Amino acid sequence: MSYTVTTAFATALVGWVLGASGYIESTAGETIIQSENVILAIRLLLGVTITVLFTLGFIVSLKYKITDRKLERIRYFSDKKRDGTFDMISDEEKQEYQELQKELC
């Protein structure tokens, strides 16, 4: 639900910004040349969005370090869940699984 609301808000925000900058909608077969304000708004929207997403990705990559060993264990536990044999893992593995969850979630 939250993803849907976020997507709807982001789409509306882009529409509002373009509308405020003077965006002109075209109909089928019609060619419209947009004003410099619209072109600037599109460039700013793309630039800000990419910068924010790259920054968030960088911060997350610093916070959640996933080594080859952790990735191997995550795959192991995922395979156990998919196979339906997760209930048969040892107590040490259950503890390791819980620690991985705490660290990565």
JSON list of C-alpha atoms in Angstrom, two decimals:
[
{"chain": "A", "resi": 1, "resn": "MET", "atom": "CA", "xyz": [0.00, 0.00, 0.00]},
{"chain": "A", "resi": 2, "resn": "SER", "atom": "CA", "xyz": [2.77, 2.42, 0.92]},
{"chain": "A", "resi": 3, "resn": "TYR", "atom": "CA", "xyz": [4.51, 1.79, -2.41]},
{"chain": "A", "resi": 4, "resn": "THR", "atom": "CA", "xyz": [1.28, 2.62, -4.28]},
{"chain": "A", "resi": 5, "resn": "VAL", "atom": "CA", "xyz": [0.77, 5.83, -2.33]},
{"chain": "A", "resi": 6, "resn": "THR", "atom": "CA", "xyz": [4.40, 6.87, -2.87]},
{"chain": "A", "resi": 7, "resn": "THR", "atom": "CA", "xyz": [4.18, 6.17, -6.59]},
{"chain": "A", "resi": 8, "resn": "ALA", "atom": "CA", "xyz": [0.93, 8.13, -6.88]},
{"chain": "A", "resi": 9, "resn": "PHE", "atom": "CA", "xyz": [2.42, 11.07, -4.99]},
{"chain": "A", "resi": 10, "resn": "ALA", "atom": "CA", "xyz": [5.61, 11.08, -7.08]},
{"chain": "A", "resi": 11, "resn": "THR", "atom": "CA", "xyz": [3.63, 10.95, -10.32]},
{"chain": "A", "resi": 12, "resn": "ALA", "atom": "CA", "xyz": [1.38, 13.78, -9.17]},
{"chain": "A", "resi": 13, "resn": "LEU", "atom": "CA", "xyz": [4.40, 15.84, -8.08]},
{"chain": "A", "resi": 14, "resn": "VAL", "atom": "CA", "xyz": [5.98, 15.52, -11.52]},
{"chain": "A", "resi": 15, "resn": "GLY", "atom": "CA", "xyz": [2.70, 16.56, -13.12]},
{"chain": "A", "resi": 16, "resn": "TRP", "atom": "CA", "xyz": [2.37, 19.59, -10.83]},
{"chain": "A", "resi": 17, "resn": "VAL", "atom": "CA", "xyz": [5.94, 20.72, -11.48]},
{"chain": "A", "resi": 18, "resn": "LEU", "atom": "CA", "xyz": [5.57, 20.35, -15.25]},
{"chain": "A", "resi": 19, "resn": "GLY", "atom": "CA", "xyz": [2.18, 22.07, -15.18]},
{"chain": "A", "resi": 20, "resn": "ALA", "atom": "CA", "xyz": [3.59, 24.98, -13.18]},
{"chain": "A", "resi": 21, "resn": "SER", "atom": "CA", "xyz": [6.48, 25.32, -15.64]},
{"chain": "A", "resi": 22, "resn": "GLY", "atom": "CA", "xyz": [4.08, 25.68, -18.60]},
{"chain": "A", "resi": 23, "resn": "TYR", "atom": "CA", "xyz": [4.06, 22.17, -20.09]},
{"chain": "A", "resi": 24, "resn": "ILE", "atom": "CA", "xyz": [1.73, 21.92, -23.10]},
{"chain": "A", "resi": 25, "resn": "GLU", "atom": "CA", "xyz": [0.11, 18.54, -23.80]},
{"chain": "A", "resi": 26, "resn": "SER", "atom": "CA", "xyz": [-0.01, 17.35, -27.37]},
{"chain": "A", "resi": 27, "resn": "THR", "atom": "CA", "xyz": [-2.67, 15.33, -29.13]},
{"chain": "A", "resi": 28, "resn": "ALA", "atom": "CA", "xyz": [-2.09, 12.47, -31.56]},
{"chain": "A", "resi": 29, "resn": "GLY", "atom": "CA", "xyz": [0.02, 13.51, -34.52]},
{"chain": "A", "resi": 30, "resn": "GLU", "atom": "CA", "xyz": [0.65, 17.01, -33.19]},
{"chain": "A", "resi": 31, "resn": "THR", "atom": "CA", "xyz": [4.16, 18.28, -32.54]},
{"chain": "A", "resi": 32, "resn": "ILE", "atom": "CA", "xyz": [4.60, 20.81, -29.76]},
{"chain": "A", "resi": 33, "resn": "ILE", "atom": "CA", "xyz": [7.79, 22.66, -28.94]},
{"chain": "A", "resi": 34, "resn": "GLN", "atom": "CA", "xyz": [8.04, 23.10, -25.18]},
{"chain": "A", "resi": 35, "resn": "SER", "atom": "CA", "xyz": [9.33, 26.30, -23.61]},
{"chain": "A", "resi": 36, "resn": "GLU", "atom": "CA", "xyz": [12.76, 26.63, -22.02]},
{"chain": "A", "resi": 37, "resn": "ASN", "atom": "CA", "xyz": [11.09, 26.60, -18.57]},
{"chain": "A", "resi": 38, "resn": "VAL", "atom": "CA", "xyz": [9.64, 23.15, -19.26]},
{"chain": "A", "resi": 39, "resn": "ILE", "atom": "CA", "xyz": [12.98, 21.81, -20.51]},
{"chain": "A", "resi": 40, "resn": "LEU", "atom": "CA", "xyz": [14.71, 23.21, -17.42]},
{"chain": "A", "resi": 41, "resn": "ALA", "atom": "CA", "xyz": [12.04, 21.66, -15.14]},
{"chain": "A", "resi": 42, "resn": "ILE", "atom": "CA", "xyz": [12.51, 18.24, -16.77]},
{"chain": "A", "resi": 43, "resn": "ARG", "atom": "CA", "xyz": [16.29, 18.47, -16.42]},
{"chain": "A", "resi": 44, "resn": "LEU", "atom": "CA", "xyz": [16.01, 19.50, -12.78]},
{"chain": "A", "resi": 45, "resn": "LEU", "atom": "CA", "xyz": [13.53, 16.72, -12.02]},
{"chain": "A", "resi": 46, "resn": "LEU", "atom": "CA", "xyz": [15.83, 14.13, -13.55]},
{"chain": "A", "resi": 47, "resn": "GLY", "atom": "CA", "xyz": [18.96, 15.58, -11.97]},
{"chain": "A", "resi": 48, "resn": "VAL", "atom": "CA", "xyz": [17.49, 15.85, -8.48]},
{"chain": "A", "resi": 49, "resn": "THR", "atom": "CA", "xyz": [15.90, 12.39, -8.67]},
{"chain": "A", "resi": 50, "resn": "ILE", "atom": "CA", "xyz": [19.11, 10.71, -9.81]},
{"chain": "A", "resi": 51, "resn": "THR", "atom": "CA", "xyz": [21.18, 12.56, -7.20]},
{"chain": "A", "resi": 52, "resn": "VAL", "atom": "CA", "xyz": [18.79, 11.62, -4.37]},
{"chain": "A", "resi": 53, "resn": "LEU", "atom": "CA", "xyz": [18.61, 7.97, -5.43]},
{"chain": "A", "resi": 54, "resn": "PHE", "atom": "CA", "xyz": [22.38, 7.63, -5.80]},
{"chain": "A", "resi": 55, "resn": "THR", "atom": "CA", "xyz": [22.90, 9.29, -2.41]},
{"chain": "A", "resi": 56, "resn": "LEU", "atom": "CA", "xyz": [20.39, 6.97, -0.74]},
{"chain": "A", "resi": 57, "resn": "GLY", "atom": "CA", "xyz": [22.00, 3.97, -2.41]},
{"chain": "A", "resi": 58, "resn": "PHE", "atom": "CA", "xyz": [25.43, 5.04, -1.20]},
{"chain": "A", "resi": 59, "resn": "ILE", "atom": "CA", "xyz": [24.23, 5.53, 2.38]},
{"chain": "A", "resi": 60, "resn": "VAL", "atom": "CA", "xyz": [22.49, 2.16, 2.39]},
{"chain": "A", "resi": 61, "resn": "SER", "atom": "CA", "xyz": [25.59, 0.47, 0.96]},
{"chain": "A", "resi": 62, "resn": "LEU", "atom": "CA", "xyz": [27.66, 1.90, 3.83]},
{"chain": "A", "resi": 63, "resn": "LYS", "atom": "CA", "xyz": [25.17, 0.84, 6.48]},
{"chain": "A", "resi": 64, "resn": "TYR", "atom": "CA", "xyz": [24.42, -2.68, 5.25]},
{"chain": "A", "resi": 65, "resn": "LYS", "atom": "CA", "xyz": [27.65, -4.43, 4.39]},
{"chain": "A", "resi": 66, "resn": "ILE", "atom": "CA", "xyz": [26.98, -7.71, 2.59]},
{"chain": "A", "resi": 67, "resn": "THR", "atom": "CA", "xyz": [30.05, -9.88, 2.23]},
{"chain": "A", "resi": 68, "resn": "ASP", "atom": "CA", "xyz": [30.36, -13.03, 0.14]},
{"chain": "A", "resi": 69, "resn": "ARG", "atom": "CA", "xyz": [30.00, -15.09, 3.30]},
{"chain": "A", "resi": 70, "resn": "LYS", "atom": "CA", "xyz": [26.77, -13.33, 4.32]},
{"chain": "A", "resi": 71, "resn": "LEU", "atom": "CA", "xyz": [25.38, -13.66, 0.81]},
{"chain": "A", "resi": 72, "resn": "GLU", "atom": "CA", "xyz": [26.17, -17.37, 0.81]},
{"chain": "A", "resi": 73, "resn": "ARG", "atom": "CA", "xyz": [24.34, -17.83, 4.12]},
{"chain": "A", "resi": 74, "resn": "ILE", "atom": "CA", "xyz": [21.35, -15.77, 2.95]},
{"chain": "A", "resi": 75, "resn": "ARG", "atom": "CA", "xyz": [21.08, -18.03, -0.11]},
{"chain": "A", "resi": 76, "resn": "TYR", "atom": "CA", "xyz": [21.36, -21.09, 2.12]},
{"chain": "A", "resi": 77, "resn": "PHE", "atom": "CA", "xyz": [18.49, -19.95, 4.35]},
{"chain": "A", "resi": 78, "resn": "SER", "atom": "CA", "xyz": [16.40, -18.90, 1.34]},
{"chain": "A", "resi": 79, "resn": "ASP", "atom": "CA", "xyz": [16.87, -22.34, -0.23]},
{"chain": "A", "resi": 80, "resn": "LYS", "atom": "CA", "xyz": [15.85, -23.99, 3.05]},
{"chain": "A", "resi": 81, "resn": "LYS", "atom": "CA", "xyz": [12.68, -21.90, 3.19]},
{"chain": "A", "resi": 82, "resn": "ARG", "atom": "CA", "xyz": [11.86, -22.62, -0.45]},
{"chain": "A", "resi": 83, "resn": "ASP", "atom": "CA", "xyz": [12.45, -26.37, 0.00]},
{"chain": "A", "resi": 84, "resn": "GLY", "atom": "CA", "xyz": [10.32, -26.45, 3.13]},
{"chain": "A", "resi": 85, "resn": "THR", "atom": "CA", "xyz": [13.22, -27.73, 5.23]},
{"chain": "A", "resi": 86, "resn": "PHE", "atom": "CA", "xyz": [13.82, -24.54, 7.20]},
{"chain": "A", "resi": 87, "resn": "ASP", "atom": "CA", "xyz": [12.27, -26.08, 10.33]},
{"chain": "A", "resi": 88, "resn": "MET", "atom": "CA", "xyz": [14.99, -28.75, 10.34]},
{"chain": "A", "resi": 89, "resn": "ILE", "atom": "CA", "xyz": [17.99, -26.40, 10.70]},
{"chain": "A", "resi": 90, "resn": "SER", "atom": "CA", "xyz": [20.12, -26.60, 13.84]},
{"chain": "A", "resi": 91, "resn": "ASP", "atom": "CA", "xyz": [19.85, -24.24, 16.80]},
{"chain": "A", "resi": 92, "resn": "GLU", "atom": "CA", "xyz": [23.16, -22.61, 15.82]},
{"chain": "A", "resi": 93, "resn": "GLU", "atom": "CA", "xyz": [21.81, -21.96, 12.33]},
{"chain": "A", "resi": 94, "resn": "LYS", "atom": "CA", "xyz": [18.60, -20.51, 13.77]},
{"chain": "A", "resi": 95, "resn": "GLN", "atom": "CA", "xyz": [20.68, -18.15, 15.90]},
{"chain": "A", "resi": 96, "resn": "GLU", "atom": "CA", "xyz": [22.80, -17.20, 12.87]},
{"chain": "A", "resi": 97, "resn": "TYR", "atom": "CA", "xyz": [19.62, -16.57, 10.85]},
{"chain": "A", "resi": 98, "resn": "GLN", "atom": "CA", "xyz": [18.26, -14.30, 13.58]},
{"chain": "A", "resi": 99, "resn": "GLU", "atom": "CA", "xyz": [21.54, -12.36, 13.74]},
{"chain": "A", "resi": 100, "resn": "LEU", "atom": "CA", "xyz": [21.49, -11.90, 9.97]},
{"chain": "A", "resi": 101, "resn": "GLN", "atom": "CA", "xyz": [17.92, -10.62, 10.17]},
{"chain": "A", "resi": 102, "resn": "LYS", "atom": "CA", "xyz": [18.79, -8.13, 12.91]},
{"chain": "A", "resi": 103, "resn": "GLU", "atom": "CA", "xyz": [21.81, -6.90, 11.00]},
{"chain": "A", "resi": 104, "resn": "LEU", "atom": "CA", "xyz": [20.20, -6.53, 7.57]},
{"chain": "A", "resi": 105, "resn": "CYS", "atom": "CA", "xyz": [16.57, -5.69, 8.31]}
]
